mmCIF file of C-alpha atoms in Angstrom:
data_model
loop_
_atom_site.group_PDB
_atom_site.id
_atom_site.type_symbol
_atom_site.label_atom_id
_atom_site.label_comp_id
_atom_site.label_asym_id
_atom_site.label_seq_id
_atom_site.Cartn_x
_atom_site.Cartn_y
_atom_site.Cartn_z
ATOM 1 C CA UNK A 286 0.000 0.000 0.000
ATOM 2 C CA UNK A 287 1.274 3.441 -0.995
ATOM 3 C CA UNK A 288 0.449 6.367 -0.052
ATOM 4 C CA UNK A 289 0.913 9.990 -1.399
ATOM 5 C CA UNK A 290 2.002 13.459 0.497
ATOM 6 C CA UNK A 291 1.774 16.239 -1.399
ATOM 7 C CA UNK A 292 3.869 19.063 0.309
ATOM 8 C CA UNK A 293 3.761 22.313 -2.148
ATOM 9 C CA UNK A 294 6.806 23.756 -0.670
ATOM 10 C CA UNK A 295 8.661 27.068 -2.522
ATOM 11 C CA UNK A 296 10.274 28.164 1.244
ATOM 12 C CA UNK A 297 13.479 26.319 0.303
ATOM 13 C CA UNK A 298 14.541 27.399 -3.201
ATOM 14 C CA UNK A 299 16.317 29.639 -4.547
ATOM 15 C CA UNK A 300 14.672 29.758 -7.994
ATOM 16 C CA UNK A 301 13.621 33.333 -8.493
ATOM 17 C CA UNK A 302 9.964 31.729 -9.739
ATOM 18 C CA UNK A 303 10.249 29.511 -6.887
ATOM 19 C CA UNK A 304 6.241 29.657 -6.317
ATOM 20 C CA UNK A 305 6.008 27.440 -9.524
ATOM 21 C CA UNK A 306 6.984 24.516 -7.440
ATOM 22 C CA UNK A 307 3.559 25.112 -5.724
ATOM 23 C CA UNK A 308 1.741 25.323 -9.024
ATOM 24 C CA UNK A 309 4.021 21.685 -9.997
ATOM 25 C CA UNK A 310 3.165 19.813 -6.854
ATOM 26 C CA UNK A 311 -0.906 20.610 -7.170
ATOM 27 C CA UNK A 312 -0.563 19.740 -10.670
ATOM 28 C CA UNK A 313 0.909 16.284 -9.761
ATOM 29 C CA UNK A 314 -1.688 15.801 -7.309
ATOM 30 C CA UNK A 315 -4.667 15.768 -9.994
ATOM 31 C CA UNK A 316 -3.516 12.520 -11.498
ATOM 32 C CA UNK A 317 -2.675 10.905 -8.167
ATOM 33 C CA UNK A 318 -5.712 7.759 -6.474
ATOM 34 C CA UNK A 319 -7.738 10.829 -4.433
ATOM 35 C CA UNK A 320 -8.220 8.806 -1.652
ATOM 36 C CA UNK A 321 -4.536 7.829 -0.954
ATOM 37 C CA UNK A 322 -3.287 11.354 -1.449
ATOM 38 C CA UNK A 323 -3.146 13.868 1.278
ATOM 39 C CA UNK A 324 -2.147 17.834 0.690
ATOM 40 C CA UNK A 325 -0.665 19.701 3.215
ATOM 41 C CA UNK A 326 -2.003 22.957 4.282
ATOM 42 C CA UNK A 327 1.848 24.388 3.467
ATOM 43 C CA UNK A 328 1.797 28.266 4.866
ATOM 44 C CA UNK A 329 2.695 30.820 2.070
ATOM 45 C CA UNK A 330 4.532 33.426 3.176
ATOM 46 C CA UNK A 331 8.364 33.279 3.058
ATOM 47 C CA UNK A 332 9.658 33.339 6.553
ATOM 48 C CA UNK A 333 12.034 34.660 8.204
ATOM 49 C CA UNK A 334 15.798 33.196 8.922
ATOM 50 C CA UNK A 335 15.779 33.904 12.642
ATOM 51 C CA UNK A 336 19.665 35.072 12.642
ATOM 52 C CA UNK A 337 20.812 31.665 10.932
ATOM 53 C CA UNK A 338 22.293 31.182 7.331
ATOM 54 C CA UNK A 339 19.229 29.728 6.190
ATOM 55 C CA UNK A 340 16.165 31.381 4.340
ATOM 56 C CA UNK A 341 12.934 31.617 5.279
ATOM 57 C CA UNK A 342 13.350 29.018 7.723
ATOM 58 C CA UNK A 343 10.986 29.770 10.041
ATOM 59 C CA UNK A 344 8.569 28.732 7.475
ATOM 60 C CA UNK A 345 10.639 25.695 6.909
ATOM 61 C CA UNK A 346 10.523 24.364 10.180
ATOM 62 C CA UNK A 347 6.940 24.735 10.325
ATOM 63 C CA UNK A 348 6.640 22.523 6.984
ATOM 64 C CA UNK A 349 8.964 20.076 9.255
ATOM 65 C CA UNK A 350 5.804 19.514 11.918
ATOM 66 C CA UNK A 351 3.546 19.229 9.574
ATOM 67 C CA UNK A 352 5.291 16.818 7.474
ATOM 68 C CA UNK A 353 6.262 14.871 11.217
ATOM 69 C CA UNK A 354 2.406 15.447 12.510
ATOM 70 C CA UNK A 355 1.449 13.560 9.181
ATOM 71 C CA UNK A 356 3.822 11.023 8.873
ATOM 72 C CA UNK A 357 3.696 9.780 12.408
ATOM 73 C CA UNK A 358 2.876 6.032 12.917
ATOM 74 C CA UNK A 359 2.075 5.966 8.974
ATOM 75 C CA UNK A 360 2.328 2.055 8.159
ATOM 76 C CA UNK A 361 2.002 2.451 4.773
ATOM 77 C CA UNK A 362 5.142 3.390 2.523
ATOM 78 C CA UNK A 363 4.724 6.989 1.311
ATOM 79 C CA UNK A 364 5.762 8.704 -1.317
ATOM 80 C CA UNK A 365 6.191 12.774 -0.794
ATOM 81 C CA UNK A 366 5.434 15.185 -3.946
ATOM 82 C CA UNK A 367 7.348 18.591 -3.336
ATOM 83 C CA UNK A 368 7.618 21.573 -3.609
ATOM 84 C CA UNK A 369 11.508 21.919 -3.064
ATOM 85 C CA UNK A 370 13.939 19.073 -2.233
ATOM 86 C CA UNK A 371 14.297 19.963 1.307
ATOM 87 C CA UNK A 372 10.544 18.050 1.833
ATOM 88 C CA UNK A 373 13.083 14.702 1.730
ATOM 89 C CA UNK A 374 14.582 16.006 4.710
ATOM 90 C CA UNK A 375 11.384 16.223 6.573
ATOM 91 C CA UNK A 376 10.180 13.211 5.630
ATOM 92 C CA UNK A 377 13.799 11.101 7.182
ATOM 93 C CA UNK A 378 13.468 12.946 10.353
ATOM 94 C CA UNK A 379 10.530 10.978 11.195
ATOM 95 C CA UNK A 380 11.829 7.984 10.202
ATOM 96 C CA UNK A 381 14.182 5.185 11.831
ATOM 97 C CA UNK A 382 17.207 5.875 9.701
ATOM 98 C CA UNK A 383 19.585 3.268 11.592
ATOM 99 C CA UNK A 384 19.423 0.563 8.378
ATOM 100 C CA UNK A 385 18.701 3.390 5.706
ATOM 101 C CA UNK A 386 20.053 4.064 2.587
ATOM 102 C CA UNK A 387 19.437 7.121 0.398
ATOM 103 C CA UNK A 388 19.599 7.263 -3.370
ATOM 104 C CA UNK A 389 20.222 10.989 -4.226
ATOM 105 C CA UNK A 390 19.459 11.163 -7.918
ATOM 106 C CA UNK A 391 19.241 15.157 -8.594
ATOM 107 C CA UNK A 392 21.366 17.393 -10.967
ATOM 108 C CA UNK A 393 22.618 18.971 -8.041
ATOM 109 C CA UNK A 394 24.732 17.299 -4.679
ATOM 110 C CA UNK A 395 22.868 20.033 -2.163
ATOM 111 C CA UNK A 396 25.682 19.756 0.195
ATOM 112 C CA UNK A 397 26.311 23.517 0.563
ATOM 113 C CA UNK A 398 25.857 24.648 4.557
ATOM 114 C CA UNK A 399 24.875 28.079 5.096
ATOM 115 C CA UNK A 400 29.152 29.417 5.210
ATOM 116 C CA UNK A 401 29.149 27.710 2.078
ATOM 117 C CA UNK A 402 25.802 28.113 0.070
ATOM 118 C CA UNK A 403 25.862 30.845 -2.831
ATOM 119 C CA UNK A 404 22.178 31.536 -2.024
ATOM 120 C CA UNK A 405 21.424 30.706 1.642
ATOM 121 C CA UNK A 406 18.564 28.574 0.310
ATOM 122 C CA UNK A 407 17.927 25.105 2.333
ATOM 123 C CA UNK A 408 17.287 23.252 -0.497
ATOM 124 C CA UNK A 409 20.905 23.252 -2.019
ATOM 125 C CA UNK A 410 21.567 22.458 1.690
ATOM 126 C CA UNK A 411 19.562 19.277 1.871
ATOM 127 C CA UNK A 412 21.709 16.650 1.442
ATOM 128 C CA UNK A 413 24.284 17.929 4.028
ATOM 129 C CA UNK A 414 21.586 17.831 6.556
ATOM 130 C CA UNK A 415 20.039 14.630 5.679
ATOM 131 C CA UNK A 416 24.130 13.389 6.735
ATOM 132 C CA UNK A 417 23.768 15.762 9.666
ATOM 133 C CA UNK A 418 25.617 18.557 8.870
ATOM 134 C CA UNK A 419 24.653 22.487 8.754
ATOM 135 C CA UNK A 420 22.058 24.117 10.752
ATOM 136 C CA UNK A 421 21.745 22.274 13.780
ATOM 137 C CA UNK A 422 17.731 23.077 13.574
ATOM 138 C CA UNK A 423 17.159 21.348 10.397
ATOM 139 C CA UNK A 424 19.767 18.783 10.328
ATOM 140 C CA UNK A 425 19.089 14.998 11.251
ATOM 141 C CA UNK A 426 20.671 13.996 14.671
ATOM 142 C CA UNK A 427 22.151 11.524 13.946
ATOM 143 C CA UNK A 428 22.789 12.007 10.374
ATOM 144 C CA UNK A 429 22.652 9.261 8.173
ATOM 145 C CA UNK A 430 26.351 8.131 7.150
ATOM 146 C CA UNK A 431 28.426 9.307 3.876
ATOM 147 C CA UNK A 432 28.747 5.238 3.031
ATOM 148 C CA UNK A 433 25.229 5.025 3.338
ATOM 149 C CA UNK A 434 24.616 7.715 0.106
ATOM 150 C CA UNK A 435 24.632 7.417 -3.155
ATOM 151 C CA UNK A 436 24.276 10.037 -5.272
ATOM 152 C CA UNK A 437 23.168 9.450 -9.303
ATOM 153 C CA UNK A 438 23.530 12.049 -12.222
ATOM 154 C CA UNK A 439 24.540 15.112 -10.076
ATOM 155 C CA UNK A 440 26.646 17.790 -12.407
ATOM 156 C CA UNK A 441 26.057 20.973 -11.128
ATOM 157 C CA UNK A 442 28.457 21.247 -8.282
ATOM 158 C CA UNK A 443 29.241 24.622 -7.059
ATOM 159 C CA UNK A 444 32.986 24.921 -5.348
ATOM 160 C CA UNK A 445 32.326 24.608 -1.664
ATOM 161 C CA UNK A 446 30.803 21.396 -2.302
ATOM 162 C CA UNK A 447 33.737 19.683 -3.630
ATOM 163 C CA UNK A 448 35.306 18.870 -0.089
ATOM 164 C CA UNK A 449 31.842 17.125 1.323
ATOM 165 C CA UNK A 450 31.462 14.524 -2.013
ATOM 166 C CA UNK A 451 34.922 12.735 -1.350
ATOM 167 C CA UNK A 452 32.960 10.588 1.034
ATOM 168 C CA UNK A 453 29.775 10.178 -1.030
ATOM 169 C CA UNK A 454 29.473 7.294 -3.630
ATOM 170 C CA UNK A 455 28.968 9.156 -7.172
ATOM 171 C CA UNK A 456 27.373 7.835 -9.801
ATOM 172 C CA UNK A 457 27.055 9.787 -13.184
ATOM 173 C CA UNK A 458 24.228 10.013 -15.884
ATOM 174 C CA UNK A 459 26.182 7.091 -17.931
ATOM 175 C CA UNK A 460 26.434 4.801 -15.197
ATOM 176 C CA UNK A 461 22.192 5.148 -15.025
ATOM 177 C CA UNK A 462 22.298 3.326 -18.745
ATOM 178 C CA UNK A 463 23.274 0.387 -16.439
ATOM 179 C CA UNK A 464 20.186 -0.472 -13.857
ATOM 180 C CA UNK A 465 22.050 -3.220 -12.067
ATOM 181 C CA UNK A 466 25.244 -1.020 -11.424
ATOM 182 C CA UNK A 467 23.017 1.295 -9.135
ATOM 183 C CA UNK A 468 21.401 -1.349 -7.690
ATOM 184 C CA UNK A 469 24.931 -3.023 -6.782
ATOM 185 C CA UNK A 470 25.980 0.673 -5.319
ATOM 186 C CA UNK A 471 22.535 0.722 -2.899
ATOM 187 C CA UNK A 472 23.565 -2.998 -2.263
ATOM 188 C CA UNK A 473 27.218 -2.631 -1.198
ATOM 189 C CA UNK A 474 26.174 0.672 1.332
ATOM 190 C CA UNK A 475 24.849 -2.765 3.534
ATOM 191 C CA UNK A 476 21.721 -0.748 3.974
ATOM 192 C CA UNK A 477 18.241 -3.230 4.366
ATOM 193 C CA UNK A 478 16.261 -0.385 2.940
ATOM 194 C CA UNK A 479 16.553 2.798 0.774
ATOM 195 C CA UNK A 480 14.786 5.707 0.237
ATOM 196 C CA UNK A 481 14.730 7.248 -3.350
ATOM 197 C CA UNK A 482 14.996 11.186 -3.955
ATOM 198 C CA UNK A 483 14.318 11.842 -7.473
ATOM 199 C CA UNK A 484 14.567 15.890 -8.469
ATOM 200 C CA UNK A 485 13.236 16.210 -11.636
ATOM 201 C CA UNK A 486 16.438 18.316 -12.751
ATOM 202 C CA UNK A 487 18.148 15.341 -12.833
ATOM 203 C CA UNK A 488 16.449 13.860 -16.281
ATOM 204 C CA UNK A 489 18.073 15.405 -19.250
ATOM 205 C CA UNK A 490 16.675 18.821 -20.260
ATOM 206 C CA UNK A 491 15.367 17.588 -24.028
ATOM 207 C CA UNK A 492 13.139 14.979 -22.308
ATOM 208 C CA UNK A 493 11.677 17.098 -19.272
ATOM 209 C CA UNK A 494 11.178 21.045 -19.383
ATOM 210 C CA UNK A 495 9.247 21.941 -16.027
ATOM 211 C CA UNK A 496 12.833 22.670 -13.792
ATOM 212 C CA UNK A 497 13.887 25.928 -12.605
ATOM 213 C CA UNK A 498 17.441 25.409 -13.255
ATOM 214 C CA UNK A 499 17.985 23.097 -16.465
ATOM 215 C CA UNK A 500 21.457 21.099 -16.627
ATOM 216 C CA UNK A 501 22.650 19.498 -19.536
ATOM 217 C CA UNK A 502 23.606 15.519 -20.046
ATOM 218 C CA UNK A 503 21.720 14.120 -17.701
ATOM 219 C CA UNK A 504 19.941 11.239 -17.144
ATOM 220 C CA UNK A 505 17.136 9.801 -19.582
ATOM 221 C CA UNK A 506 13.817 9.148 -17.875
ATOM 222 C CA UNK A 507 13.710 5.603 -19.492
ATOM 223 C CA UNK A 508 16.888 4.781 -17.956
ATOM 224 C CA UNK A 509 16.202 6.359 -14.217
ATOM 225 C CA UNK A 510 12.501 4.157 -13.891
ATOM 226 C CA UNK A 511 14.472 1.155 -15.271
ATOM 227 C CA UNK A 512 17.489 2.167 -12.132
ATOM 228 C CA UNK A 513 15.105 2.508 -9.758
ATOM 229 C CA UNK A 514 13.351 -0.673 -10.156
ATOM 230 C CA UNK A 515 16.572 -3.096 -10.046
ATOM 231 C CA UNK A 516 17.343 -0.959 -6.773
ATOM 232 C CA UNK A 517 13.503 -2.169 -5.677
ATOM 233 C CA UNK A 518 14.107 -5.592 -6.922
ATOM 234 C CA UNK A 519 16.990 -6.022 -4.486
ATOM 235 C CA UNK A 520 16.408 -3.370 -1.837
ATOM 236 C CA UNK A 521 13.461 -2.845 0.109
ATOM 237 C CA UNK A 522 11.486 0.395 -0.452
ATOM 238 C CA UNK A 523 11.387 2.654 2.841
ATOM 239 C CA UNK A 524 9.542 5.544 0.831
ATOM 240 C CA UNK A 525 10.451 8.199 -1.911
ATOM 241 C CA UNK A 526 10.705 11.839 -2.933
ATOM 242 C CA UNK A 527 9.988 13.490 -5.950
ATOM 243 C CA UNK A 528 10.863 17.354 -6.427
ATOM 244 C CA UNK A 529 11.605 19.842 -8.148
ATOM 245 C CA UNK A 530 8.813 20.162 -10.453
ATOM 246 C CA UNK A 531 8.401 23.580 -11.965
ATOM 247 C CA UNK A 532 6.033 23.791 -14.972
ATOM 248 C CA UNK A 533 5.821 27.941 -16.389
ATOM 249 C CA UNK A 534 1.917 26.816 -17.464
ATOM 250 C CA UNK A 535 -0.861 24.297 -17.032
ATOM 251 C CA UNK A 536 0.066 23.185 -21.070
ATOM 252 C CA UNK A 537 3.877 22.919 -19.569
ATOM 253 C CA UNK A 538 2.414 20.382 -16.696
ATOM 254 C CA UNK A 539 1.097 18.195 -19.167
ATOM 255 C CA UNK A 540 3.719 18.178 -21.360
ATOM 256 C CA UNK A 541 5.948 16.752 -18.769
ATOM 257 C CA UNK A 542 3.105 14.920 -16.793
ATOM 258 C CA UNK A 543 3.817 11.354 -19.008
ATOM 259 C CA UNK A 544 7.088 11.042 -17.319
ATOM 260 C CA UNK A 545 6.539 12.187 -13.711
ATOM 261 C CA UNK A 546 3.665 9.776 -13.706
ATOM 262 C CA UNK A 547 6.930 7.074 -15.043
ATOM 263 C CA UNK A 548 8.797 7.701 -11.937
ATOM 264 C CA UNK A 549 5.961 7.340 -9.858
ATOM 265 C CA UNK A 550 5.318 4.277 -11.272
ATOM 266 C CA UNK A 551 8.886 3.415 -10.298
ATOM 267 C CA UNK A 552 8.797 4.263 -6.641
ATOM 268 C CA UNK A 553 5.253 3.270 -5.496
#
């Protein structure tokens, strides 16, 4: 049984149209089963950064109870539909990470902290606090371990991040052409389950337009389902992500709907 969060999140971007990740994760939610979806009630307004390096994170944290409030005691395996890519953060801090894996596939690392992050924005900051690092208010405690991430197609990677990926596993948009080599790389963390964050940005700009930030090469949306599913067939499912989606119009949304509708096939 799977069930869907939808969590239309702009707080942590730093897209200058960030409020089309609202109008992306509504969107989503039309062609989703109605009575296994639930929206959150995410507040608007952008927040304030209460003297930290982070935007708008009072708004931000308040996204973090409702995702927690929501996801409490869930039995079911859910699948959260951002908004921004900080919503995966959320979602693991309610979770039992001790035997977790996390498959990072997203055109960007987001391991900036706030002394390092071009744009104070939390969602370039994610990935650094899903391994417990950054603001100490947003960051898991504990953080889940460098060995147990792997990160897939990420080519964007802005200087101060350089330092953080020597302990990541990195795999690139040409290693995706081979399913079972990223399900071998899930497999060798020694992880009994994984969860799956899939930003959008990551599929290769020609095949998927509704991004804020398009990156060239990356990975073909054929090839990420097929990745996904020999990382299912061998590791168990703890939940998924997927973020990022930024469509300029309703006729944009359904352009790129066939394939987000792929990679939830994949995950759930």
């Amino acid at each position: 049984m799977t069930r869907f969060l939808i969590v239309p999140q702009w707080q942590g971007s730093p897209a200058a149209r960030a409020m089309l990740l609202v109008d992306g994760a509504m969107s989503i939610s039309g062609d989703l089963p109605s009575r296994d979806t639930t929206v959150l009630d995410v507040p608007m307004e952008a927040g304030d950064s209460l003297g930290t390096g982070v935007r708008r994170l009072s708004s931000l944290l308040r996204v973090r109870d409702l995702i927690a409030e929501t996801m409490t005691d869930a039995e079911e395996q859910t699948v959260i539909v951002g908004g921004d890519c900080s919503v995966s953060v959320f979602a693991l801090s309610t979770l039992d990470t001790a035997d977790l894996a996390v498959l990072w596939c997203d055109a960007h690392p987001d391991v900036n902290v706030p002394s390092s992050s071009p744009s104070g924005a939390f969602s370039g900051m994610s990935l650094s606090a899903i391994l417990g690092e950054g603001e100490p208010q947003l960051a898991l405690n504990p953080g889940i371990p460098a060995e147990r991430i792997v990160l897939l197609g990420a080519r964007s990677i802005d200087e101060g991040e350089q330092s953080r990926l020597e302990s990541v596993s990195s795999l690139t948009a040409d290693d995706a052409q081979n399913p079972d080599a990223v399900a071998a790389a899930i497999r060798a963390t020694g992880a009994s389950r994984v969860w799956v964050h899939i930003d959008v940005d990551v599929i290769d700009p020609p095949e998927f337009e509704g991004v804020s930030d398009a990156e060239p090469f990356g990975i073909g949306a054929a090839a990420l389902a097929a990745a996904i599913k020999a990382v299912r067939a061998t590791t168990p499912l703890a939940g998924a992500t997927i973020a990022g989606f930024a469509p300029r119009s309703p006729a944009d949304a359904v352009q790129d709907m066939g394939t987000i509708l792929r990679l939830i096939g994949a995950v759930a």
